[in-house]
Amino acid sequence: NAGVTQTPKFQVLKTGQSMTLQCAQDMNHEYMSWYRQDPGMGLRLIHYSVGAGITDQGEVPNGYNVSRSTTEDFPLRLLSAAPSQTSVYFCASRKSSGSSYNEQFFGPGTRLTVL
Amino acid sequence: AQSVTQLGSHVSVSEGALVLLRCNYSSSVPPYLFWYVQYPNQGLQLLLKYTSAATLVKGINGFEAEFKKSETSFHLTKPSAHMSDAAEYFCAVSEGGGYQKVTFGTGTKLQVIP
């Protein structure tokens, strides 16, 4: 199993540009989440999904959009990039039930810089 | 609302010394508690978790944590630090139910001095 994969690893954008961060998992996990990590602030939840076709907002959703058309994929879209969105983005997935259902598996992250 | 406080953003220990990373939580219901480790330029990896079974939880790489309800604490310890333990450690809390949103602390960077 590849686990949780994220692309790209690094990205530089100009203010106002849009882009999509890709996330995929091959563990058949129902729950998927996007977090951003900023120095001294830990991880903050952006959006999450409890299954294909179902998404909801987290703590810091403004400026981001998500969709979940398949169990495997959960892309994060930046609609109009702003310098405040410079951060490291992590995708995570986990099971919805059964043993170890509350253990999250994280991808390697995408480092985004907005100029 | 649930929250987590990690005391000390940076902790330095000598190789072979005790590691103690502090975490206090706030939760309106019996919580699930987690410790994650993040090595440089990597994602987070689960070290251990408390889910209302034994209050002393053992994790990977020799780490353990004790859930103390009276102190609302879940401190992480390791008897003898190794150079490979240098990383950032995050405490997290979840109140369960449905999706179970997880709230992370701000992290503690552990430096191990040879």
mmCIF file of C-alpha atoms in Angstrom:
data_model
loop_
_atom_site.group_PDB
_atom_site.id
_atom_site.type_symbol
_atom_site.label_atom_id
_atom_site.label_comp_id
_atom_site.label_asym_id
_atom_site.label_seq_id
_atom_site.Cartn_x
_atom_site.Cartn_y
_atom_site.Cartn_z
ATOM 1 C CA ASN A 1 0.000 0.000 0.000
ATOM 2 C CA ALA A 2 1.197 3.498 -0.836
ATOM 3 C CA GLY A 3 -0.864 4.929 2.045
ATOM 4 C CA VAL A 4 -1.715 8.630 1.636
ATOM 5 C CA THR A 5 -0.039 10.384 -1.273
ATOM 6 C CA GLN A 6 0.041 14.101 -2.001
ATOM 7 C CA THR A 7 1.140 16.053 -5.054
ATOM 8 C CA PRO A 8 2.909 18.320 -5.619
ATOM 9 C CA LYS A 9 5.515 18.349 -2.846
ATOM 10 C CA PHE A 10 6.332 22.009 -3.423
ATOM 11 C CA GLN A 11 4.491 24.825 -5.181
ATOM 12 C CA VAL A 12 5.011 28.549 -5.635
ATOM 13 C CA LEU A 13 2.050 30.656 -6.714
ATOM 14 C CA LYS A 14 1.460 34.309 -7.399
ATOM 15 C CA THR A 15 -1.327 36.136 -5.617
ATOM 16 C CA GLY A 16 -4.616 35.522 -7.382
ATOM 17 C CA GLN A 17 -3.631 32.273 -9.064
ATOM 18 C CA SER A 18 -5.632 29.118 -8.488
ATOM 19 C CA MET A 19 -4.425 25.571 -8.084
ATOM 20 C CA THR A 20 -5.433 22.130 -6.872
ATOM 21 C CA LEU A 21 -3.562 20.084 -4.291
ATOM 22 C CA GLN A 22 -4.036 16.410 -4.918
ATOM 23 C CA CYS A 23 -4.560 13.758 -2.240
ATOM 24 C CA ALA A 24 -5.159 10.061 -2.712
ATOM 25 C CA GLN A 25 -5.335 7.050 -0.384
ATOM 26 C CA ASP A 26 -5.423 3.347 -1.165
ATOM 27 C CA MET A 27 -6.588 2.057 2.231
ATOM 28 C CA ASN A 28 -10.333 2.317 1.498
ATOM 29 C CA HIS A 29 -10.741 4.824 4.322
ATOM 30 C CA GLU A 30 -14.085 6.589 4.529
ATOM 31 C CA TYR A 31 -12.865 9.728 6.304
ATOM 32 C CA MET A 32 -10.451 12.179 4.712
ATOM 33 C CA SER A 33 -9.271 15.580 5.914
ATOM 34 C CA TRP A 34 -7.169 18.545 4.898
ATOM 35 C CA TYR A 35 -5.079 20.426 7.452
ATOM 36 C CA ARG A 36 -2.728 23.353 7.235
ATOM 37 C CA GLN A 37 0.322 23.641 9.452
ATOM 38 C CA ASP A 38 1.734 27.016 10.385
ATOM 39 C CA PRO A 39 4.601 27.719 12.798
ATOM 40 C CA GLY A 40 3.425 27.869 16.400
ATOM 41 C CA MET A 41 -0.170 27.028 15.483
ATOM 42 C CA GLY A 42 -0.192 23.261 15.170
ATOM 43 C CA LEU A 43 -2.495 21.741 12.577
ATOM 44 C CA ARG A 44 -5.811 23.357 11.726
ATOM 45 C CA LEU A 45 -8.625 21.566 9.932
ATOM 46 C CA ILE A 46 -9.644 23.113 6.603
ATOM 47 C CA HIS A 47 -12.234 20.705 5.196
ATOM 48 C CA TYR A 48 -13.146 17.093 5.732
ATOM 49 C CA SER A 49 -15.187 14.338 4.137
ATOM 50 C CA VAL A 50 -16.983 11.371 5.682
ATOM 51 C CA GLY A 51 -17.504 9.617 2.354
ATOM 52 C CA ALA A 52 -17.825 10.072 -1.377
ATOM 53 C CA GLY A 53 -20.082 13.017 -2.135
ATOM 54 C CA ILE A 54 -20.076 14.324 1.461
ATOM 55 C CA THR A 55 -17.857 17.184 2.590
ATOM 56 C CA ASP A 56 -17.966 19.735 5.380
ATOM 57 C CA GLN A 57 -16.059 22.757 6.625
ATOM 58 C CA GLY A 58 -13.443 22.656 9.302
ATOM 59 C CA GLU A 59 -11.897 25.418 11.358
ATOM 60 C CA VAL A 60 -10.355 27.511 8.549
ATOM 61 C CA PRO A 61 -12.291 26.857 5.296
ATOM 62 C CA ASN A 62 -12.252 30.327 3.719
ATOM 63 C CA GLY A 63 -10.465 30.464 0.383
ATOM 64 C CA TYR A 64 -10.536 26.703 -0.104
ATOM 65 C CA ASN A 65 -12.866 24.326 -1.868
ATOM 66 C CA VAL A 66 -13.077 20.527 -1.828
ATOM 67 C CA SER A 67 -14.991 17.738 -3.481
ATOM 68 C CA ARG A 68 -15.021 13.967 -3.024
ATOM 69 C CA SER A 69 -16.190 12.090 -6.076
ATOM 70 C CA THR A 70 -14.454 8.819 -5.149
ATOM 71 C CA THR A 71 -13.400 7.137 -1.913
ATOM 72 C CA GLU A 72 -9.765 7.394 -2.934
ATOM 73 C CA ASP A 73 -9.370 11.054 -3.916
ATOM 74 C CA PHE A 74 -9.879 14.290 -2.010
ATOM 75 C CA PRO A 75 -8.473 17.326 -3.861
ATOM 76 C CA LEU A 76 -8.147 20.752 -2.257
ATOM 77 C CA ARG A 77 -8.648 23.790 -4.462
ATOM 78 C CA LEU A 78 -7.296 27.247 -3.790
ATOM 79 C CA LEU A 79 -9.652 29.575 -5.577
ATOM 80 C CA SER A 80 -7.562 32.781 -5.592
ATOM 81 C CA ALA A 81 -4.297 32.363 -3.740
ATOM 82 C CA ALA A 82 -3.310 34.891 -1.087
ATOM 83 C CA PRO A 83 -0.021 35.254 0.845
ATOM 84 C CA SER A 84 -1.902 34.206 3.998
ATOM 85 C CA GLN A 85 -2.291 30.773 2.425
ATOM 86 C CA THR A 86 1.459 30.182 2.483
ATOM 87 C CA SER A 87 1.662 27.053 4.594
ATOM 88 C CA VAL A 88 2.304 23.325 4.645
ATOM 89 C CA TYR A 89 -0.786 21.332 3.737
ATOM 90 C CA PHE A 90 -1.421 17.812 4.967
ATOM 91 C CA CYS A 91 -4.016 15.359 3.844
ATOM 92 C CA ALA A 92 -5.077 12.587 6.243
ATOM 93 C CA SER A 93 -7.377 9.597 6.129
ATOM 94 C CA ARG A 94 -8.825 7.064 8.558
ATOM 95 C CA LYS A 95 -11.457 4.405 8.916
ATOM 96 C CA SER A 96 -14.940 5.258 10.153
ATOM 97 C CA SER A 97 -15.315 2.155 12.304
ATOM 98 C CA GLY A 98 -13.601 -0.985 13.517
ATOM 99 C CA SER A 99 -10.304 -1.365 15.274
ATOM 100 C CA SER A 100 -7.950 1.616 15.071
ATOM 101 C CA TYR A 101 -10.787 3.640 13.534
ATOM 102 C CA ASN A 102 -9.572 6.863 15.162
ATOM 103 C CA GLU A 103 -5.974 6.577 13.923
ATOM 104 C CA GLN A 104 -5.238 9.115 11.216
ATOM 105 C CA PHE A 105 -2.741 8.419 8.465
ATOM 106 C CA PHE A 106 -1.022 11.509 7.093
ATOM 107 C CA GLY A 107 0.468 12.236 3.707
ATOM 108 C CA PRO A 108 3.957 13.770 3.339
ATOM 109 C CA GLY A 109 2.626 17.291 2.842
ATOM 110 C CA THR A 110 2.666 20.027 0.211
ATOM 111 C CA ARG A 111 4.706 23.145 0.896
ATOM 112 C CA LEU A 112 2.945 26.105 -0.701
ATOM 113 C CA THR A 113 4.352 29.614 -1.043
ATOM 114 C CA VAL A 114 2.175 32.444 -2.313
ATOM 115 C CA LEU A 115 4.063 35.532 -3.442
ATOM 116 C CA ALA B 1 -15.199 22.841 23.076
ATOM 117 C CA GLN B 2 -12.100 20.674 23.161
ATOM 118 C CA SER B 3 -8.614 22.140 23.366
ATOM 119 C CA VAL B 4 -5.032 21.116 23.985
ATOM 120 C CA THR B 5 -2.165 23.004 25.592
ATOM 121 C CA GLN B 6 1.410 21.884 25.148
ATOM 122 C CA LEU B 7 3.780 23.466 27.639
ATOM 123 C CA GLY B 8 7.093 24.411 26.076
ATOM 124 C CA SER B 9 7.524 24.905 22.360
ATOM 125 C CA HIS B 10 11.141 23.699 22.599
ATOM 126 C CA VAL B 11 12.606 21.083 24.934
ATOM 127 C CA SER B 12 16.268 20.055 25.057
ATOM 128 C CA VAL B 13 17.536 16.896 26.721
ATOM 129 C CA SER B 14 20.847 15.104 26.767
ATOM 130 C CA GLU B 15 21.154 11.746 25.076
ATOM 131 C CA GLY B 16 20.203 9.073 27.626
ATOM 132 C CA ALA B 17 18.194 11.465 29.787
ATOM 133 C CA LEU B 18 14.489 11.302 30.543
ATOM 134 C CA VAL B 19 12.159 12.853 27.996
ATOM 135 C CA LEU B 20 9.051 14.574 29.369
ATOM 136 C CA LEU B 21 6.719 16.468 27.060
ATOM 137 C CA ARG B 22 3.706 18.038 28.695
ATOM 138 C CA CYS B 23 0.135 18.115 27.427
ATOM 139 C CA ASN B 24 -3.024 19.329 29.137
ATOM 140 C CA TYR B 25 -6.431 19.015 27.581
ATOM 141 C CA SER B 26 -9.909 20.387 27.950
ATOM 142 C CA SER B 27 -12.928 18.365 26.954
ATOM 143 C CA SER B 28 -16.622 18.343 27.851
ATOM 144 C CA VAL B 29 -16.818 14.553 27.511
ATOM 145 C CA PRO B 30 -14.362 11.698 28.118
ATOM 146 C CA PRO B 31 -11.764 12.351 25.465
ATOM 147 C CA TYR B 32 -9.653 10.369 23.088
ATOM 148 C CA LEU B 33 -6.054 11.577 23.317
ATOM 149 C CA PHE B 34 -3.171 11.156 20.911
ATOM 150 C CA TRP B 35 0.510 11.893 20.533
ATOM 151 C CA TYR B 36 1.941 12.298 17.048
ATOM 152 C CA VAL B 37 5.552 12.719 15.973
ATOM 153 C CA GLN B 38 6.735 14.689 12.959
ATOM 154 C CA TYR B 39 10.243 14.279 11.615
ATOM 155 C CA PRO B 40 11.657 17.076 9.434
ATOM 156 C CA ASN B 41 9.899 17.453 6.099
ATOM 157 C CA GLN B 42 7.563 14.552 6.793
ATOM 158 C CA GLY B 43 3.939 14.034 7.719
ATOM 159 C CA LEU B 44 2.695 13.157 11.189
ATOM 160 C CA GLN B 45 2.930 9.627 12.531
ATOM 161 C CA LEU B 46 0.880 8.267 15.424
ATOM 162 C CA LEU B 47 3.008 7.501 18.500
ATOM 163 C CA LEU B 48 0.253 6.364 20.825
ATOM 164 C CA LYS B 49 -3.383 6.913 21.727
ATOM 165 C CA TYR B 50 -5.671 6.772 24.747
ATOM 166 C CA THR B 51 -9.210 5.543 24.131
ATOM 167 C CA SER B 52 -10.537 4.945 27.682
ATOM 168 C CA ALA B 53 -8.892 1.589 28.254
ATOM 169 C CA ALA B 54 -5.672 1.499 30.316
ATOM 170 C CA THR B 55 -4.576 4.887 31.640
ATOM 171 C CA LEU B 56 -0.905 4.115 30.939
ATOM 172 C CA VAL B 57 -0.473 3.838 27.206
ATOM 173 C CA LYS B 58 2.601 2.445 25.535
ATOM 174 C CA GLY B 59 3.536 3.514 22.056
ATOM 175 C CA ILE B 60 6.225 3.035 19.481
ATOM 176 C CA ASN B 61 9.936 3.766 19.952
ATOM 177 C CA GLY B 62 9.776 3.338 23.746
ATOM 178 C CA PHE B 63 7.398 6.238 24.404
ATOM 179 C CA GLU B 64 4.514 6.079 26.831
ATOM 180 C CA ALA B 65 1.910 8.466 28.207
ATOM 181 C CA GLU B 66 -0.334 8.448 31.250
ATOM 182 C CA PHE B 67 -3.881 9.731 31.231
ATOM 183 C CA LYS B 68 -4.645 11.597 34.470
ATOM 184 C CA LYS B 69 -8.239 12.732 34.581
ATOM 185 C CA SER B 70 -7.848 14.688 37.830
ATOM 186 C CA GLU B 71 -5.039 16.747 36.284
ATOM 187 C CA THR B 72 -6.503 16.772 32.725
ATOM 188 C CA SER B 73 -3.058 15.769 31.548
ATOM 189 C CA PHE B 74 -1.570 13.335 29.058
ATOM 190 C CA HIS B 75 2.189 13.817 29.336
ATOM 191 C CA LEU B 76 4.558 11.920 27.046
ATOM 192 C CA THR B 77 7.660 10.260 28.498
ATOM 193 C CA LYS B 78 10.597 8.147 27.450
ATOM 194 C CA PRO B 79 13.153 6.900 29.992
ATOM 195 C CA SER B 80 16.232 7.417 27.834
ATOM 196 C CA ALA B 81 16.461 9.842 24.918
ATOM 197 C CA HIS B 82 18.083 8.788 21.679
ATOM 198 C CA MET B 83 19.413 11.067 18.964
ATOM 199 C CA SER B 84 16.759 9.704 16.616
ATOM 200 C CA ASP B 85 14.028 11.088 18.913
ATOM 201 C CA ALA B 86 14.758 14.638 17.752
ATOM 202 C CA ALA B 87 11.504 15.719 16.102
ATOM 203 C CA GLU B 88 8.381 17.751 16.736
ATOM 204 C CA TYR B 89 5.684 16.196 18.887
ATOM 205 C CA PHE B 90 2.003 17.048 18.803
ATOM 206 C CA CYS B 91 -0.629 16.236 21.387
ATOM 207 C CA ALA B 92 -4.199 15.992 20.114
ATOM 208 C CA VAL B 93 -7.697 15.512 21.532
ATOM 209 C CA SER B 94 -10.941 14.236 20.078
ATOM 210 C CA GLU B 95 -14.345 14.106 21.717
ATOM 211 C CA GLY B 96 -15.527 11.225 19.616
ATOM 212 C CA GLY B 97 -18.880 10.881 17.910
ATOM 213 C CA GLY B 98 -19.312 10.691 14.163
ATOM 214 C CA TYR B 99 -16.423 12.280 12.313
ATOM 215 C CA GLN B 100 -14.570 13.033 15.576
ATOM 216 C CA LYS B 101 -12.810 16.295 14.808
ATOM 217 C CA VAL B 102 -9.298 16.246 16.192
ATOM 218 C CA THR B 103 -7.799 19.345 17.799
ATOM 219 C CA PHE B 104 -4.010 19.554 17.789
ATOM 220 C CA GLY B 105 -1.692 21.337 20.154
ATOM 221 C CA THR B 106 0.893 23.793 18.891
ATOM 222 C CA GLY B 107 3.706 21.265 19.078
ATOM 223 C CA THR B 108 6.932 20.772 21.042
ATOM 224 C CA LYS B 109 10.256 20.500 19.266
ATOM 225 C CA LEU B 110 12.548 18.042 21.004
ATOM 226 C CA GLN B 111 16.279 18.561 20.693
ATOM 227 C CA VAL B 112 18.590 15.756 21.825
ATOM 228 C CA ILE B 113 22.084 16.854 22.747
ATOM 229 C CA PRO B 114 24.892 14.302 22.328
#
